Coordinates of C-alpha atoms and ligand atoms in Angstrom, one line a residue:
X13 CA 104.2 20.6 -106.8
X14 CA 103.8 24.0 -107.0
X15 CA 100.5 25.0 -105.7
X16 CA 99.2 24.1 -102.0
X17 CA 96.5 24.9 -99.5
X18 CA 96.1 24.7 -96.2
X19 CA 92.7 24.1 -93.9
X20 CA 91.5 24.4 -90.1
X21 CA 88.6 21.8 -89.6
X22 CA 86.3 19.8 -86.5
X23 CA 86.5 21.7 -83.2
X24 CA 89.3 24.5 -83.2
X25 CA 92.3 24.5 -81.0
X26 CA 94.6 27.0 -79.6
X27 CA 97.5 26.8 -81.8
X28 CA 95.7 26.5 -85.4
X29 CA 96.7 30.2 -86.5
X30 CA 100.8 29.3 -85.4
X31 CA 100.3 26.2 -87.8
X32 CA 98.5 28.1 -90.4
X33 CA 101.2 30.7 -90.1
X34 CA 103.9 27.7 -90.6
X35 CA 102.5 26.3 -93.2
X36 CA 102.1 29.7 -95.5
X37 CA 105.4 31.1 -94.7
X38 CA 107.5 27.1 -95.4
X39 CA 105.4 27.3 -98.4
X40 CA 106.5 30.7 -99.6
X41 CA 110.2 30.5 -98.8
X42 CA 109.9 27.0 -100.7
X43 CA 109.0 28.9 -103.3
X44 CA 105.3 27.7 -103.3
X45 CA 102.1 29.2 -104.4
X46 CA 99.8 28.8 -100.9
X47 CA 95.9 29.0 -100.7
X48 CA 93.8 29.1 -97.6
X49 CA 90.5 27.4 -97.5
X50 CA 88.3 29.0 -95.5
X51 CA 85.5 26.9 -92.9
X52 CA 87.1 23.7 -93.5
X53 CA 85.1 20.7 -96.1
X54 CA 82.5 23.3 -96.2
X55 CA 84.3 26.2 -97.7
X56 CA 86.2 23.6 -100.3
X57 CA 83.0 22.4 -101.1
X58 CA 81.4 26.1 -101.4
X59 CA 84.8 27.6 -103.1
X60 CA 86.0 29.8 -100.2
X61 CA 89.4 29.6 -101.0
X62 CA 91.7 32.6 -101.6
X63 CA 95.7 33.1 -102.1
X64 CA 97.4 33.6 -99.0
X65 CA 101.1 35.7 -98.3
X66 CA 103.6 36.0 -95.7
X67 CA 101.1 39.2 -94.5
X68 CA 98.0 37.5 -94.2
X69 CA 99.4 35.4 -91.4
X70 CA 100.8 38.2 -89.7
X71 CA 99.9 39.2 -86.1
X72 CA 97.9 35.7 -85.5
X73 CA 101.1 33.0 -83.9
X74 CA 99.1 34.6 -80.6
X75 CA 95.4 34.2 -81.1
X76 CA 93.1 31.1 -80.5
X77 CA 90.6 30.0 -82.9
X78 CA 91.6 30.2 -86.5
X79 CA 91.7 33.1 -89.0
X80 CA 90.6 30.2 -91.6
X81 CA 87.3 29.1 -89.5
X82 CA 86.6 26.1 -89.0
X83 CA 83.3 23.6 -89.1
X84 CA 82.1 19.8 -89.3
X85 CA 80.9 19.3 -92.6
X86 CA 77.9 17.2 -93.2
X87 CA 78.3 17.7 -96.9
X88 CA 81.7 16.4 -97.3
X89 CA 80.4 13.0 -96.1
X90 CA 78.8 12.5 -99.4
X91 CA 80.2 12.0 -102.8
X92 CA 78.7 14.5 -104.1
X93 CA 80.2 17.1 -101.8
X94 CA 83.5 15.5 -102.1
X95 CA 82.8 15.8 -105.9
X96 CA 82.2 19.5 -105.8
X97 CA 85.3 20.0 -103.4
X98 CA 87.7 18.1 -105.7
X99 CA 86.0 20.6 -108.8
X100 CA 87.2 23.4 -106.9
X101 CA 91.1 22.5 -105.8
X102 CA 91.6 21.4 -109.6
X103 CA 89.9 25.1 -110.7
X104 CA 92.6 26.6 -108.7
X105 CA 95.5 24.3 -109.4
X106 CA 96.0 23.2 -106.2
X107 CA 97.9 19.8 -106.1
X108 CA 98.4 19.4 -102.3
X109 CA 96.8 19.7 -99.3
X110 CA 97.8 20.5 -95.4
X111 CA 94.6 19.3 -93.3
X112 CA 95.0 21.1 -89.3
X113 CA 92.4 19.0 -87.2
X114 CA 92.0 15.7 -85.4
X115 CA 90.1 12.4 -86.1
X116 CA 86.9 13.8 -88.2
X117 CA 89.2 15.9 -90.3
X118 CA 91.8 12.9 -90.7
X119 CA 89.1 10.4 -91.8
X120 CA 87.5 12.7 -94.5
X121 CA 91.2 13.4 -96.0
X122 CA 92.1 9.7 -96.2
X123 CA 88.8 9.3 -98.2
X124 CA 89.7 11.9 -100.3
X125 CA 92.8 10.9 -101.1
X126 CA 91.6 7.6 -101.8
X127 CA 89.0 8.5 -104.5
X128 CA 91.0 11.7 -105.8
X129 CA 94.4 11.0 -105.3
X130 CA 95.1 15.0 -104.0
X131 CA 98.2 14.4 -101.5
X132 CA 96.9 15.6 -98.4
X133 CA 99.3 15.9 -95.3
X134 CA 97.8 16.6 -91.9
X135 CA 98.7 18.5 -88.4
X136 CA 97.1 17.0 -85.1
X137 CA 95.0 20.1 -84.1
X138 CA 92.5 19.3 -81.1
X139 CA 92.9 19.8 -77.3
X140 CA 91.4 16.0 -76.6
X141 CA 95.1 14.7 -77.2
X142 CA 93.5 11.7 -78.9
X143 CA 95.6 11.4 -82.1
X144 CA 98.0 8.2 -82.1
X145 CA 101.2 9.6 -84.4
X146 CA 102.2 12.6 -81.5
X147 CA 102.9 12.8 -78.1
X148 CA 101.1 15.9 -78.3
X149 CA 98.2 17.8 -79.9
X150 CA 97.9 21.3 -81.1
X151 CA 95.9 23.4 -78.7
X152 CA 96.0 20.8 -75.7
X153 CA 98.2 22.3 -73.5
X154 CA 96.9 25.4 -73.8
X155 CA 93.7 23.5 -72.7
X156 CA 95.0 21.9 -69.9
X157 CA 96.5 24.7 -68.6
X158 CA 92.7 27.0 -68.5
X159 CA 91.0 24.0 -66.7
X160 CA 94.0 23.6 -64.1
X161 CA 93.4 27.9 -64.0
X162 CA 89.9 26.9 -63.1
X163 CA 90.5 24.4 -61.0
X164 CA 92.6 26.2 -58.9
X165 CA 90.0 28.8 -58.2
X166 CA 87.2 26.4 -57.3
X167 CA 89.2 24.9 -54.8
X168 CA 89.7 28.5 -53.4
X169 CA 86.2 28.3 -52.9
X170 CA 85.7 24.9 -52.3
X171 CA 87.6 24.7 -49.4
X172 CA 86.6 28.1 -47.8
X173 CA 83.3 26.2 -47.7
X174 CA 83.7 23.0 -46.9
X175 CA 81.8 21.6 -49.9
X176 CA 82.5 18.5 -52.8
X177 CA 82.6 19.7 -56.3
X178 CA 82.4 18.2 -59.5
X179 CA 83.6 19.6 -62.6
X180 CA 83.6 18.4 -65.9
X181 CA 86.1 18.6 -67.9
X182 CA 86.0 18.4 -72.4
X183 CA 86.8 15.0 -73.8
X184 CA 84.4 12.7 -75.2
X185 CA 86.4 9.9 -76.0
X186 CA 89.5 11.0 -74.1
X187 CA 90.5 11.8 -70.6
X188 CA 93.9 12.9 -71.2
X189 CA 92.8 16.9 -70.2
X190 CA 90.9 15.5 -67.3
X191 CA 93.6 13.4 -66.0
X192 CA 96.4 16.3 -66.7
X193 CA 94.5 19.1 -65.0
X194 CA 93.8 16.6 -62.0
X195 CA 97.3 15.9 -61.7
X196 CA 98.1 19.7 -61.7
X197 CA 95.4 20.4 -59.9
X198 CA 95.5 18.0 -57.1
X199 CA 92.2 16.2 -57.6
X200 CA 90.8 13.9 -55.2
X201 CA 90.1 11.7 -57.9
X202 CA 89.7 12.0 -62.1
X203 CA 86.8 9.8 -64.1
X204 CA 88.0 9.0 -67.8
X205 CA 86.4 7.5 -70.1
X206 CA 89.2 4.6 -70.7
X207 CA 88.5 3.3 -67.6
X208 CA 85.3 1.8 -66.0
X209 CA 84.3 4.0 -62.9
X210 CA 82.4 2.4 -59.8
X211 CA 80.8 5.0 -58.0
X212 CA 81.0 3.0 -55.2
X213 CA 84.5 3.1 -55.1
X214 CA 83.9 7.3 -54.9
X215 CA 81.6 7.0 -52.2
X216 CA 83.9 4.8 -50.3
X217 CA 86.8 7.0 -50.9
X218 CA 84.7 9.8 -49.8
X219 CA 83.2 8.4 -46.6
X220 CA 86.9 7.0 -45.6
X221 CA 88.7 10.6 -46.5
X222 CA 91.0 11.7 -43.9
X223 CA 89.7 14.2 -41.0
X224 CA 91.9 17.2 -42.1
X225 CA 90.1 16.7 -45.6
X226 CA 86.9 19.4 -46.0
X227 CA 87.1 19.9 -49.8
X228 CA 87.1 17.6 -52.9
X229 CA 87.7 17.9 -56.1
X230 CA 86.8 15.5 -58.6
X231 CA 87.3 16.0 -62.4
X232 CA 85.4 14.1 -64.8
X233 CA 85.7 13.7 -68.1
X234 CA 82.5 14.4 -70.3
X235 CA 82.5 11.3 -71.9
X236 CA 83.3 9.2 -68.7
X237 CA 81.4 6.0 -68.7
X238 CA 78.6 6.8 -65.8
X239 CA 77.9 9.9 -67.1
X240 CA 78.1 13.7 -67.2
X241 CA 79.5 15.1 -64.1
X242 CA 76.0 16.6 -62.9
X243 CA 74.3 13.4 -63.2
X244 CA 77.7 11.3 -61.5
X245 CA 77.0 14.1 -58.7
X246 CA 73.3 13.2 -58.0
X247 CA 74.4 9.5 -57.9
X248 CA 77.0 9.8 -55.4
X249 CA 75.0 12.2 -53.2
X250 CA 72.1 9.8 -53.2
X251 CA 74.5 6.6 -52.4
X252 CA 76.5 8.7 -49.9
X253 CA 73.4 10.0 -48.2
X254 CA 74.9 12.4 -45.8
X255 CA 73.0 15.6 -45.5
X256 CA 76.6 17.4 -43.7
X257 CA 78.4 17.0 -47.0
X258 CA 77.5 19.9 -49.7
X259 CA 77.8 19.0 -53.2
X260 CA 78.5 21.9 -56.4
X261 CA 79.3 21.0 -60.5
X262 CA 80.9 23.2 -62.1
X263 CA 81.0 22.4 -66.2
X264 CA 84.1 24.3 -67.5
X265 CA 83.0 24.2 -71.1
X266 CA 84.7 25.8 -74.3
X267 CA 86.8 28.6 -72.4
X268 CA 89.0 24.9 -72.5
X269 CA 89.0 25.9 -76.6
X270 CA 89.7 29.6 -76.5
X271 CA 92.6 31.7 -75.3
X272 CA 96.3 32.6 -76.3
X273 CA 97.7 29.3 -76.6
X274 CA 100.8 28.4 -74.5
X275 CA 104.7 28.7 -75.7
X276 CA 104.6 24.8 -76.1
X277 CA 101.4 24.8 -78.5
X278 CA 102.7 27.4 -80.3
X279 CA 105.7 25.6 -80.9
X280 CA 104.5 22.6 -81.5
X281 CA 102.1 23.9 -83.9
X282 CA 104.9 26.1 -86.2
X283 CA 106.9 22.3 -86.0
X284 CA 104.1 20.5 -87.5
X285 CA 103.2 23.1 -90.1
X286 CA 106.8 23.7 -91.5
X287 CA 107.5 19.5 -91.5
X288 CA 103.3 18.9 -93.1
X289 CA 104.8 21.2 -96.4
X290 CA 108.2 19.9 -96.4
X291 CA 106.2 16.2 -96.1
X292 CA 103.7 17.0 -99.0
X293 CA 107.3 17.7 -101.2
X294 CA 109.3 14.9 -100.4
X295 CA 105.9 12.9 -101.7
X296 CA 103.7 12.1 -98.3
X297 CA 100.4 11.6 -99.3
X298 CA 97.9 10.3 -96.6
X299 CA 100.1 11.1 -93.4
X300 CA 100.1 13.6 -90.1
X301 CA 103.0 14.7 -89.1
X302 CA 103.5 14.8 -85.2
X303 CA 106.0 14.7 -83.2
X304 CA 107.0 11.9 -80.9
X305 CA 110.4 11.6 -78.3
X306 CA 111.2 15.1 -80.4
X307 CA 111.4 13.8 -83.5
X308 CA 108.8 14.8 -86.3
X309 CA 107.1 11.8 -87.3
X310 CA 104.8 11.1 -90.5
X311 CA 102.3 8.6 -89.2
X312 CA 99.3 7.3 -92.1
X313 CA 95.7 8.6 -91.4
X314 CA 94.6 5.2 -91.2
X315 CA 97.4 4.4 -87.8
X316 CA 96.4 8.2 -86.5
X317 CA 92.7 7.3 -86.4
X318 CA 92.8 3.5 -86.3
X319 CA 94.8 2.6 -83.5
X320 CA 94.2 4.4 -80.0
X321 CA 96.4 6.2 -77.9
X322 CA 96.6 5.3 -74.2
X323 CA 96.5 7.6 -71.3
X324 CA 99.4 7.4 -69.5
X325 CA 100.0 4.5 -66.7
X326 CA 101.8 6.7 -64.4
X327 CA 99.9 9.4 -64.4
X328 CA 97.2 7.1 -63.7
X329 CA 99.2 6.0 -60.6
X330 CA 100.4 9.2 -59.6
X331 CA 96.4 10.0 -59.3
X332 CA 96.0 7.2 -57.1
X333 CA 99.0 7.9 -55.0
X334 CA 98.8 11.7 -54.4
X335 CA 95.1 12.2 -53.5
X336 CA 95.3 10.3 -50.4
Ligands
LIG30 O1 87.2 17.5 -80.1 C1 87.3 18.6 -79.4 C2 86.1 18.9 -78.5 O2 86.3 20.1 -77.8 C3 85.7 17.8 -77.6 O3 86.5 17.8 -76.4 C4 84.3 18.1 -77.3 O4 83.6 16.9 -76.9 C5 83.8 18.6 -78.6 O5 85.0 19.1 -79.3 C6 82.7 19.6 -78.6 O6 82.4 19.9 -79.9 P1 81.4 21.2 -80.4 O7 82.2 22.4 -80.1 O8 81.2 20.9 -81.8 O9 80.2 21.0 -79.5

């Protein structure tokens, strides 16, 4: 193999340009030629792809987003598209591939692997934490750590005021940031989507909460089962039906996908670019490379979007235990 490239793709992460860095620079000192495609399946389908050197990645191990763009391609869903992306990797000689994203980006390269045979390998990038194959995403402490910020100043205010808020929280099939940041963050209580919520069993809680209590914070998920956390809000008002209490939402949004990601993402993101390259030459051809108890693993696309990784029990406990 002597020519590679390497993509961002689905939602960016904080963390993507340490990877991308990774990746180019273990490519050059392996004595690699390394491409960057830019706006994920949509720029290999349009032919945005240009050589990269140990310069380009310069000055970017410290900035969110990614220098190579990112996007969810329609396109690349159809053979067509994939038809006209495959035309251009082989126009440029490129005979491996390093995919940064999470499940979307995953699914589309085990396709195209399976109907072009390119070896792709991939690095987890998303702050949902939803990849089985790593202990850890790209980006999602970084995350994590801009909600708890948030957090933290709502219940400044919160509490000055004596008033209930609700604030969502991104993951819509995950609830690991929710459930992180409530730890941090000392939430009342956290709604995930891998668990059924019973708004009755909020209500309760908040009618039996102790006298000394004046503030809550709850932290949903936004893919929790009953709903957003404005629409969760009006529910539990209505069943609570106590005009004293004073109820706010607060939607944190994507400030949870910007900003300078954190030491550990960065990290984690220059681990899994270096051991995606070094993976693509010691023949890996349909695998993510995470890490798990430390150790790099190389887990197949079809296990990384296939099975489902659990939130964790104790930290489900721990939620339980410290919000009483
Ligand atoms: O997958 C990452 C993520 O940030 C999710 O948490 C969120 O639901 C989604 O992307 C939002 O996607 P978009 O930026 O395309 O609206």
């Amino acid at each position: 193999m002597k020519k590679i490239a390497v993509f961002t793709s689905g939602g960016d992460s904080p963390g993507m340009n340490a990877c991308v860095r990774a990746v180019v620079r273990t490519a050059i000192f392996k004595g690699l030629e390394v491409y960057g495609i830019y706006r994920g399946y949509e720029g290999m389908i349009d032919g945005e792809i240009k050589r990269l050197q140990s310069h380009s990645v310069s000055n970017i191990v410290q900035r969110g987003g990614t220098v190579l763009k990112s996007a969810r391609s329609m396109e690349f869903k159809t053979p067509e598209g994939r038809k006209k992306a495959y035309d251009n990797l082989t126009a440029h000689g490129i005979e491996g591939l390093v995919a940064i994203g999470g499940d979307g980006t995953f699914t589309g390269a085990k396709l195209f692997f399976e109907e072009y045979g390119i070896p792709t390998v991939g690095c987890p990038g998303t702050i949902d934490n939803d990849l089985y194959g790593t202990d850890y995403t790209i980006g999602f402490d970084t995350a994590v750590n801009t909600a708890l910020e948030a957090i933290d100043k709502i219940r400044d205010t919160a509490a000055a005021h004596d008033r209930i808020f609700f604030i969502e929280v991104m993951g819509r099939d995950a609830g690991f940031i929710a459930v992180e940041s409530g730890i941090g963050g000392g939430a009342e209580f956290v709604m995930v989507p891998e668990t059924h919520t019973d708004l009755n069993d909020i209500v309760k809680s908040l009618k039996n909460l102790r006298k000394s209590k004046s503030s809550s914070i709850i932290v949903v998920a936004e893919g929790d089962d009953a709903g957003n956390a404005q629409t969760i809000m009006e529910k539990v008002k209505t069943k609570l039906n106590d005009p004293s209490k004073d109820f706010k939402v607060t939607t944190l949004g994507h400030i949870q996908r910007g900003g300078n990601p954190t030491a550990r993402d960065r990290v984690l993101a220059s681990r899994c670019g270096m051991s995606a390259v070094e993976g693509l030459l010691a023949g890996k051809q349909f695998h993510m490379a995470g890490v798990v108890n430390q150790e790099v693993v190389f887990t197949p696309f079809a296990d990384c979007i296939g099975k489902t990784k659990p939130l964790i029990e104790d930290h489900l406990k721990l939620m339980k235990i410290l919000s009483i």
